XYZ file of C-alpha atoms in Angstrom:
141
model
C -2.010 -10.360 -11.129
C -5.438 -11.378 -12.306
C -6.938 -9.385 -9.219
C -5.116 -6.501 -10.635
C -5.598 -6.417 -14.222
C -8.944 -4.656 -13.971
C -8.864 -3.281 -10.468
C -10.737 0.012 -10.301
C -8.306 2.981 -9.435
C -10.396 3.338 -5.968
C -8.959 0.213 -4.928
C -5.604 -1.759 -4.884
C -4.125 -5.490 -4.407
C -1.536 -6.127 -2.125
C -0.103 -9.305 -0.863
C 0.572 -10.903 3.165
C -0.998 -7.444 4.584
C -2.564 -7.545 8.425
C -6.088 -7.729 8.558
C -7.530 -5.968 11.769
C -10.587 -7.587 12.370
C -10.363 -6.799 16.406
C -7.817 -7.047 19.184
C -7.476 -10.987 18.846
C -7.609 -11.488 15.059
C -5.137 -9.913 12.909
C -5.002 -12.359 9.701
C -2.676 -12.049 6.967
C -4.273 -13.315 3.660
C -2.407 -14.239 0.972
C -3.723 -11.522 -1.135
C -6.495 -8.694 -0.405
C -8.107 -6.412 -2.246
C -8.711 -3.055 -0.506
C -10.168 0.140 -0.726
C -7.263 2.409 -1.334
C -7.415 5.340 1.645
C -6.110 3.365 4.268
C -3.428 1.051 2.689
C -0.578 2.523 4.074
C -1.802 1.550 8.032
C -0.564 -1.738 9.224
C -2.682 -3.396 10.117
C -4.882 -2.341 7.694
C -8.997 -2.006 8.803
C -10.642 -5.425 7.611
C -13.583 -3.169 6.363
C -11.890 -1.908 3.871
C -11.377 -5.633 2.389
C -13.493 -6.479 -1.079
C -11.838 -9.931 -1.300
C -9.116 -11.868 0.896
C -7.719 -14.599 -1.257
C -5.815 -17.903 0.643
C -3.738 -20.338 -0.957
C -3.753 -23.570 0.834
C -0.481 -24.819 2.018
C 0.043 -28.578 3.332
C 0.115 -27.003 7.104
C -2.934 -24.568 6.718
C -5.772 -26.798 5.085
C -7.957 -26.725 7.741
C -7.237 -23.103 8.982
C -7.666 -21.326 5.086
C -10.992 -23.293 5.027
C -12.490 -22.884 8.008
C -10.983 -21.078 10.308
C -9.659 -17.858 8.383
C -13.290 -18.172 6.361
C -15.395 -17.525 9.376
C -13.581 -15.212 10.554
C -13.341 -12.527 7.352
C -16.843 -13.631 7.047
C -17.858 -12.207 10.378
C -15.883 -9.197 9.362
C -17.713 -8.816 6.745
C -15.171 -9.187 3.551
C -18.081 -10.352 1.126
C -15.751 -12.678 -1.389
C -13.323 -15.190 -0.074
C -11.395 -17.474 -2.356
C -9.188 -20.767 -0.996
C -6.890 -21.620 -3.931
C -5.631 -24.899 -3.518
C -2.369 -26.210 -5.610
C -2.175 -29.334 -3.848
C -3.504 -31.938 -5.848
C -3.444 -32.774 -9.679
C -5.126 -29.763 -11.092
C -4.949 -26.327 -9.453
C -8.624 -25.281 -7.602
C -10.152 -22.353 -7.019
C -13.258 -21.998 -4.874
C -15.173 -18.862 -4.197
C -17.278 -17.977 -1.620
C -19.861 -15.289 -1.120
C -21.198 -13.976 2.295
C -24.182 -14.884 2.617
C -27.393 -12.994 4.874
C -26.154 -14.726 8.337
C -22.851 -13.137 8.123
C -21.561 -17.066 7.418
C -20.097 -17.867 3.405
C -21.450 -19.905 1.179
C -20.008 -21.507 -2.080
C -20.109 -19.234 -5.340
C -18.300 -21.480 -7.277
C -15.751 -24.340 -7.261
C -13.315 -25.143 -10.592
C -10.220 -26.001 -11.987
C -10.835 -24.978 -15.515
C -10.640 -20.962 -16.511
C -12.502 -19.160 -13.640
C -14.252 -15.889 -14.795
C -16.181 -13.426 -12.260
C -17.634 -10.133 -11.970
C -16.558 -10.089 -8.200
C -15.315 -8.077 -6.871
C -15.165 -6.726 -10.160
C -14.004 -8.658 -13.765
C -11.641 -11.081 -13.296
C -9.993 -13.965 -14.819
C -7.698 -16.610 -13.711
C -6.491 -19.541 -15.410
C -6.083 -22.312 -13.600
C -5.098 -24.689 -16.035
C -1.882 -22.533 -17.028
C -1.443 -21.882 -13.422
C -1.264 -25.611 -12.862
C 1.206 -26.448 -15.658
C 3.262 -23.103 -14.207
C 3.233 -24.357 -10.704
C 4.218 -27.746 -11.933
C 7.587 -26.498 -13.603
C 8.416 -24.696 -10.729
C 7.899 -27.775 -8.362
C 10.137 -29.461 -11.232
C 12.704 -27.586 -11.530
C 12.984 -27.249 -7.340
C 13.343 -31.104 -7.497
C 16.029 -31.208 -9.684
């Protein structure tokens, strides 16, 4: 939701879509943000990916952090973000492609997170954290 909330109409969020980056690699991020044009293909053209967003689960550490990573980054998608609820305090850590095609760390917090890529956007990990913590309650119980 924070993706959307001041997504340019030439664009749109969508969540779990295939990624064609080339015969072999078809990732599914968590959430992407994509030109518009094409988002009724499946899979949909990794060029027209702004952002691919991962959040870490307790099976895909390694793979949404280094794996998935170099590969969008070869593709070209120039902001990746691993969100990772595992731990204490919910972080998010965004990464920027850098000149060799490889990404390299924007930023890395668990406070309020405020960017202007790929265009204005907020999240707020803190009330994500105490959110995510109900939930996790309440599925205890």
């Amino acid at each position: 939701m924070a993706l959307e909330a001041n997504c340019p109409p030439e664009y749109v969020v969508g969540i779990d879509l295939s990624m064609r980056v080339d015969r072999r690699n078809e990732p599914r991020p968590d959430v992407v943000a994509l030109r518009r044009e094409h988002v009724t293909r499946s899979p949909v053209p990794v060029r027209d990916a702004v952002i691919a967003v991962e959040v870490i689960s307790p099976d895909s550490t390694f793979q949404d952090m280094y794996d998935k990573a170099r590969v969008y980054g070869h593709a070209g998608v120039p902001t990746y973000w691993v969100v990772d609820p595992l731990h204490e305090r919910m972080t998010l850590t965004e990464f920027v492609l850098g000149p060799t095609g490889e990404y390299e760390p924007a930023a890395h917090t668990d406070d309020v997170f405020d960017t202007e890529r790929p265009w204005k956007v907020t999240v707020d990990l803190p009330a994500l954290t105490s959110r995510w913590a109900g939930l996790r309650d309440r599925a205890e119980r």
